[in-house]
């Protein structure tokens, strides 16, 4: 109960913009690492990473 289910990509892109990050790179890698971040925040072991 109360576990995160996803990230706010709009907020992430806004933060990236203000930090002058490469937004294309950020947009490309966030979908791949989102499940790892969510698993970590919810206290679970990350699923096997496969691409």
Coordinates of C-alpha atoms in Angstrom, one line a residue:
X1 CA 0.0 0.0 0.0
X2 CA 1.3 3.4 -0.9
X3 CA 4.1 2.0 -3.2
X4 CA 5.1 4.1 -6.2
X5 CA 3.8 2.9 -9.6
X6 CA 5.6 5.2 -12.0
X7 CA 7.7 8.3 -12.4
X8 CA 6.5 11.7 -13.5
X9 CA 8.4 12.0 -16.8
X10 CA 7.3 15.6 -17.2
X11 CA 8.9 16.6 -13.9
X12 CA 12.0 14.6 -14.8
X13 CA 12.3 16.4 -18.2
X14 CA 11.7 19.8 -16.5
X15 CA 14.4 19.0 -13.9
X16 CA 16.8 17.8 -16.7
X17 CA 16.2 21.0 -18.6
X18 CA 17.0 23.2 -15.7
X19 CA 20.1 21.1 -15.0
X20 CA 21.1 21.5 -18.7
X21 CA 21.1 17.7 -19.2
X22 CA 21.0 16.1 -22.6
X23 CA 17.2 15.8 -22.9
X24 CA 17.3 13.4 -25.9
X25 CA 19.5 11.0 -23.9
X26 CA 17.3 11.4 -20.8
X27 CA 14.1 10.7 -22.8
X28 CA 15.8 7.6 -24.3
X29 CA 17.1 6.1 -21.0
X30 CA 14.3 6.9 -18.6
X31 CA 11.8 4.2 -19.9
X32 CA 14.5 1.6 -19.6
X33 CA 15.6 2.5 -16.0
X34 CA 12.1 3.4 -14.6
X35 CA 11.3 -0.1 -13.5
X36 CA 14.7 -0.4 -11.7
X37 CA 14.0 2.9 -9.9
X38 CA 10.4 1.9 -9.0
X39 CA 11.6 -1.6 -7.7
X40 CA 14.2 0.1 -5.6
X41 CA 11.8 2.7 -4.1
X42 CA 9.3 -0.1 -3.3
X43 CA 11.9 -2.2 -1.6
X44 CA 11.9 -5.0 -4.2
X45 CA 14.8 -6.6 -6.0
X46 CA 15.0 -5.2 -9.5
X47 CA 13.7 -7.6 -12.2
X48 CA 16.3 -9.0 -14.6
X49 CA 17.4 -6.3 -17.0
X50 CA 16.9 -7.4 -20.5
X51 CA 16.6 -5.3 -23.6

